[in-house]
Amino acid sequence: MRSSRFMIAVFLTILFAVLPVYAEAPKEFKGDVKWTTSGERLFAALVERLNPDSMEMSLDEEPKEDGSVRHMYVLVKGARFGAFRLEEMALETRFSKFNPVSEWVDAESIRVEEILSGNFAARVLESDINAALKEQIDEDWQSVRVEIRPEGIFARGYYVVRGSISLKILVELSTGLEVRSKKVWLKDYSLFVNNAEKTSIVEQAVRDLQPVVDLDDFVFPLNIDSLDLSGRSVQLTTRTAPKPFEGIRYVYSR
């Protein structure tokens, strides 16, 4: 009898080992996220705040009533922060703590209180940087264009010095970039100004642009560890890259 039970146990172990594991079908949303569960509520809030072209989220389980989320992965394409667009962004967190689910009345009411560990990666395209500059740059700057090169950043534009007679000054900037916590700064930049008398004014205007990237207001409190310039884009990452996993999946497209 013991022998037959043992053989059945061995058979079941082998059977479940070789059977394929099927992931749960994703919850798909298009244009709007109609939510009924706390996981869907969290997903809807991220969609509203990031305004993406498309987004995926995986949770290992539904958020607990106290706002605890054990393991989460988010992949976002075309996230928008005002006029600024991110081509792609990925985020993985472990043991996140939001405010209690009972307080999740709208997107702005959901707050991250603590993250034990978080991994982040983002890619910004040269074309999106230039599009944002057209929308957000100070009116004293005109026709500014940025080029991303492996050795650094090159920018060219005109700075208008206003007065009884306004002067339009050609400015060319070559610079490296450096990461400091949640911000990206111009590093060791060289400046060409075609009006020597106004160089100090332009230098101050460039200093006023710092930092060029600021993630202080990002939904999740994460620090950037590295920066790479390649393929007409800027890649920002934490020390460890985020990795997807199988779980409860949510999928959104605009």
Short mmCIF file of C-alpha atoms in Angstrom, two decimals:
data_model
loop_
_atom_site.label_atom_id
_atom_site.label_comp_id
_atom_site.label_asym_id
_atom_site.label_seq_id
_atom_site.Cartn_x
_atom_site.Cartn_y
_atom_site.Cartn_z
CA MET A 1 0.00 0.00 0.00
CA ARG A 2 2.82 2.35 0.96
CA SER A 3 4.58 1.43 -2.26
CA SER A 4 1.55 2.29 -4.41
CA ARG A 5 1.07 5.62 -2.60
CA PHE A 6 4.71 6.40 -3.13
CA MET A 7 4.43 5.61 -6.86
CA ILE A 8 1.33 7.81 -7.19
CA ALA A 9 3.16 10.68 -5.47
CA VAL A 10 6.14 10.27 -7.79
CA PHE A 11 3.83 10.13 -10.84
CA LEU A 12 2.00 13.32 -9.81
CA THR A 13 5.28 15.13 -9.14
CA ILE A 14 6.59 14.22 -12.60
CA LEU A 15 3.25 15.08 -14.23
CA PHE A 16 3.09 18.58 -12.75
CA ALA A 17 6.77 19.15 -13.49
CA VAL A 18 6.37 18.53 -17.22
CA LEU A 19 2.97 20.15 -17.72
CA PRO A 20 3.22 23.69 -19.17
CA VAL A 21 2.33 26.54 -16.80
CA TYR A 22 -0.21 28.86 -18.37
CA ALA A 23 -0.15 32.51 -17.31
CA GLU A 24 -3.42 34.16 -16.40
CA ALA A 25 -5.00 35.96 -19.36
CA PRO A 26 -4.20 39.69 -19.21
CA LYS A 27 -6.85 42.25 -18.34
CA GLU A 28 -6.94 44.46 -21.44
CA PHE A 29 -8.14 48.06 -21.64
CA LYS A 30 -8.31 50.46 -24.58
CA GLY A 31 -8.78 54.21 -24.29
CA ASP A 32 -10.07 54.08 -20.71
CA VAL A 33 -9.51 51.82 -17.69
CA LYS A 34 -12.78 50.76 -16.07
CA TRP A 35 -11.75 49.34 -12.72
CA THR A 36 -13.42 47.07 -10.17
CA THR A 37 -10.44 45.65 -8.21
CA SER A 38 -7.70 47.42 -6.27
CA GLY A 39 -5.13 46.25 -8.84
CA GLU A 40 -7.19 47.78 -11.64
CA ARG A 41 -7.60 50.97 -9.58
CA LEU A 42 -3.80 51.26 -9.24
CA PHE A 43 -3.33 50.56 -12.95
CA ALA A 44 -5.93 53.19 -13.88
CA ALA A 45 -4.17 55.77 -11.70
CA LEU A 46 -0.81 55.12 -13.36
CA VAL A 47 -2.38 55.38 -16.82
CA GLU A 48 -3.97 58.71 -15.87
CA ARG A 49 -0.78 60.16 -14.39
CA LEU A 50 1.64 58.89 -17.07
CA ASN A 51 -0.67 59.46 -20.07
CA PRO A 52 1.08 56.74 -22.14
CA ASP A 53 0.67 55.42 -25.66
CA SER A 54 0.61 51.93 -24.13
CA MET A 55 1.33 50.36 -20.77
CA GLU A 56 1.61 46.97 -19.09
CA MET A 57 1.65 46.13 -15.40
CA SER A 58 2.22 42.84 -13.58
CA LEU A 59 1.44 42.15 -9.91
CA ASP A 60 2.16 38.92 -8.08
CA GLU A 61 -1.09 39.48 -6.13
CA GLU A 62 -3.76 42.12 -5.60
CA PRO A 63 -2.74 45.08 -3.39
CA LYS A 64 -3.58 44.48 0.27
CA GLU A 65 -6.02 46.72 2.12
CA ASP A 66 -3.18 48.58 3.84
CA GLY A 67 -1.72 49.50 0.42
CA SER A 68 1.07 46.91 0.41
CA VAL A 69 2.20 45.65 -3.02
CA ARG A 70 4.72 42.82 -2.79
CA HIS A 71 6.05 42.70 -6.37
CA MET A 72 5.21 44.98 -9.29
CA TYR A 73 6.53 45.49 -12.84
CA VAL A 74 5.46 48.30 -15.15
CA LEU A 75 6.42 48.85 -18.80
CA VAL A 76 5.35 52.19 -20.29
CA LYS A 77 5.72 53.41 -23.87
CA GLY A 78 5.23 57.05 -24.71
CA ALA A 79 4.75 58.37 -21.16
CA ARG A 80 4.15 62.13 -20.99
CA PHE A 81 5.09 64.62 -18.31
CA GLY A 82 3.59 67.83 -19.61
CA ALA A 83 5.32 68.52 -22.95
CA PHE A 84 8.07 66.00 -22.19
CA ARG A 85 7.75 62.48 -23.63
CA LEU A 86 9.65 59.31 -22.66
CA GLU A 87 9.97 56.77 -25.47
CA GLU A 88 10.07 53.86 -23.03
CA MET A 89 10.18 53.38 -19.29
CA ALA A 90 10.32 50.22 -17.17
CA LEU A 91 9.97 49.91 -13.42
CA GLU A 92 10.19 46.98 -11.01
CA THR A 93 9.52 47.34 -7.29
CA ARG A 94 9.52 44.93 -4.35
CA PHE A 95 7.61 45.47 -1.13
CA SER A 96 6.06 48.81 -2.03
CA LYS A 97 3.78 50.56 0.42
CA PHE A 98 1.06 52.89 -0.81
CA ASN A 99 -1.51 54.64 1.36
CA PRO A 100 -4.49 52.40 2.31
CA VAL A 101 -6.74 51.22 -0.54
CA SER A 102 -9.77 52.80 1.18
CA GLU A 103 -8.22 56.21 0.40
CA TRP A 104 -7.81 55.51 -3.34
CA VAL A 105 -10.65 57.75 -4.50
CA ASP A 106 -8.84 59.13 -7.58
CA ALA A 107 -5.43 59.06 -9.26
CA GLU A 108 -3.99 61.94 -7.23
CA SER A 109 -5.01 60.35 -3.92
CA ILE A 110 -2.78 57.28 -4.44
CA ARG A 111 0.62 57.93 -2.83
CA VAL A 112 3.81 55.89 -2.60
CA GLU A 113 4.90 55.85 1.04
CA GLU A 114 7.81 53.40 0.91
CA ILE A 115 9.71 51.09 -1.46
CA LEU A 116 12.13 48.48 -0.13
CA SER A 117 13.85 48.13 -3.53
CA GLY A 118 13.20 49.56 -6.97
CA ASN A 119 14.77 49.20 -10.41
CA PHE A 120 14.22 51.70 -13.21
CA ALA A 121 15.15 52.22 -16.87
CA ALA A 122 14.09 54.92 -19.31
CA ARG A 123 14.96 55.97 -22.84
CA VAL A 124 14.52 59.50 -24.17
CA LEU A 125 14.71 60.20 -27.91
CA GLU A 126 16.48 63.20 -29.41
CA SER A 127 13.32 64.03 -31.37
CA ASP A 128 11.22 64.12 -28.18
CA ILE A 129 13.74 66.40 -26.45
CA ASN A 130 13.54 68.85 -29.35
CA ALA A 131 9.75 68.69 -29.40
CA ALA A 132 9.65 69.50 -25.67
CA LEU A 133 12.07 72.40 -26.15
CA LYS A 134 9.67 74.01 -28.63
CA GLU A 135 6.91 73.87 -26.02
CA GLN A 136 8.74 74.72 -22.80
CA ILE A 137 11.89 76.73 -23.43
CA ASP A 138 12.06 80.36 -22.29
CA GLU A 139 10.98 82.91 -24.91
CA ASP A 140 14.50 84.39 -24.84
CA TRP A 141 15.72 81.20 -26.55
CA GLN A 142 14.85 80.66 -30.22
CA SER A 143 15.40 77.90 -32.79
CA VAL A 144 17.14 75.66 -30.24
CA ARG A 145 18.01 72.18 -31.45
CA VAL A 146 19.77 69.35 -29.62
CA GLU A 147 21.84 66.53 -31.11
CA ILE A 148 22.72 63.44 -29.07
CA ARG A 149 26.11 62.00 -29.92
CA PRO A 150 28.07 59.13 -28.27
CA GLU A 151 30.63 61.64 -26.94
CA GLY A 152 28.03 64.03 -25.55
CA ILE A 153 25.34 66.56 -26.36
CA PHE A 154 25.54 69.34 -28.96
CA ALA A 155 23.01 72.17 -28.93
CA ARG A 156 22.63 75.21 -31.16
CA GLY A 157 20.23 78.12 -30.95
CA TYR A 158 19.79 81.83 -30.52
CA TYR A 159 19.56 83.80 -27.28
CA VAL A 160 17.77 87.15 -27.42
CA VAL A 161 19.13 89.90 -25.16
CA ARG A 162 16.29 92.38 -24.77
CA GLY A 163 16.71 96.10 -24.29
CA SER A 164 16.26 99.34 -26.20
CA ILE A 165 17.84 97.41 -29.05
CA SER A 166 17.38 93.63 -28.87
CA LEU A 167 20.31 91.43 -29.84
CA LYS A 168 19.96 87.92 -31.24
CA ILE A 169 23.08 85.95 -30.31
CA LEU A 170 24.12 82.62 -31.80
CA VAL A 171 24.96 80.09 -29.08
CA GLU A 172 26.57 76.66 -29.53
CA LEU A 173 26.98 74.29 -26.62
CA SER A 174 28.93 71.04 -26.37
CA THR A 175 28.53 69.14 -23.12
CA GLY A 176 28.69 65.86 -21.31
CA LEU A 177 26.01 64.75 -18.86
CA GLU A 178 26.25 63.50 -15.31
CA VAL A 179 23.78 61.88 -12.93
CA ARG A 180 23.18 63.15 -9.41
CA SER A 181 20.51 61.18 -7.59
CA LYS A 182 17.23 61.98 -9.41
CA LYS A 183 18.65 64.70 -11.65
CA VAL A 184 20.76 64.96 -14.83
CA TRP A 185 23.13 67.93 -15.14
CA LEU A 186 25.28 69.41 -17.90
CA LYS A 187 28.94 68.52 -17.25
CA ASP A 188 32.17 70.15 -18.48
CA TYR A 189 30.35 72.12 -21.13
CA SER A 190 32.00 74.45 -23.62
CA LEU A 191 30.15 77.47 -24.93
CA PHE A 192 30.54 79.43 -28.14
CA VAL A 193 28.86 82.84 -28.28
CA ASN A 194 29.22 85.09 -31.34
CA ASN A 195 29.13 88.23 -29.19
CA ALA A 196 31.96 88.28 -26.63
CA GLU A 197 30.43 91.15 -24.66
CA LYS A 198 27.32 89.11 -23.89
CA THR A 199 29.06 85.82 -23.00
CA SER A 200 28.45 86.21 -19.24
CA ILE A 201 24.72 86.78 -19.82
CA VAL A 202 24.46 83.63 -21.92
CA GLU A 203 26.49 81.61 -19.41
CA GLN A 204 24.04 82.60 -16.68
CA ALA A 205 21.12 81.64 -18.92
CA VAL A 206 22.67 78.19 -19.46
CA ARG A 207 23.20 77.76 -15.70
CA ASP A 208 19.52 78.58 -15.22
CA LEU A 209 18.63 75.57 -17.40
CA GLN A 210 20.17 73.19 -14.84
CA PRO A 211 19.25 70.43 -14.10
CA VAL A 212 18.20 69.36 -17.59
CA VAL A 213 16.27 66.33 -16.25
CA ASP A 214 14.57 66.30 -12.84
CA LEU A 215 12.66 63.27 -11.55
CA ASP A 216 11.86 64.70 -8.11
CA ASP A 217 8.15 64.72 -8.97
CA PHE A 218 8.16 61.19 -10.41
CA VAL A 219 5.52 58.89 -8.92
CA PHE A 220 8.12 56.50 -7.44
CA PRO A 221 11.13 57.64 -5.33
CA LEU A 222 14.07 56.23 -7.33
CA ASN A 223 17.67 57.31 -7.90
CA ILE A 224 19.39 57.10 -11.30
CA ASP A 225 22.75 55.30 -11.31
CA SER A 226 23.93 55.44 -14.93
CA LEU A 227 23.45 57.30 -18.18
CA ASP A 228 24.27 56.20 -21.72
CA LEU A 229 24.23 58.16 -24.98
CA SER A 230 23.66 56.09 -28.10
CA GLY A 231 21.38 55.82 -31.12
CA ARG A 232 20.14 59.42 -30.88
CA SER A 233 18.79 58.73 -27.40
CA VAL A 234 19.60 58.99 -23.70
CA GLN A 235 19.27 55.85 -21.57
CA LEU A 236 18.81 56.27 -17.80
CA THR A 237 19.03 53.23 -15.51
CA THR A 238 19.41 52.13 -11.93
CA ARG A 239 22.25 49.78 -11.03
CA THR A 240 20.03 46.73 -11.65
CA ALA A 241 17.69 46.68 -14.64
CA PRO A 242 13.96 45.96 -14.09
CA LYS A 243 12.78 42.51 -15.13
CA PRO A 244 9.25 41.35 -16.06
CA PHE A 245 7.61 38.38 -14.35
CA GLU A 246 4.46 36.31 -14.73
CA GLY A 247 1.54 37.37 -12.58
CA ILE A 248 -1.73 39.29 -12.79
CA ARG A 249 -1.26 41.29 -16.01
CA TYR A 250 -2.92 44.53 -17.02
CA VAL A 251 -2.53 45.89 -20.57
CA TYR A 252 -3.52 49.35 -21.84
CA SER A 253 -3.42 51.00 -25.27
CA ARG A 254 -4.48 54.54 -26.13
#
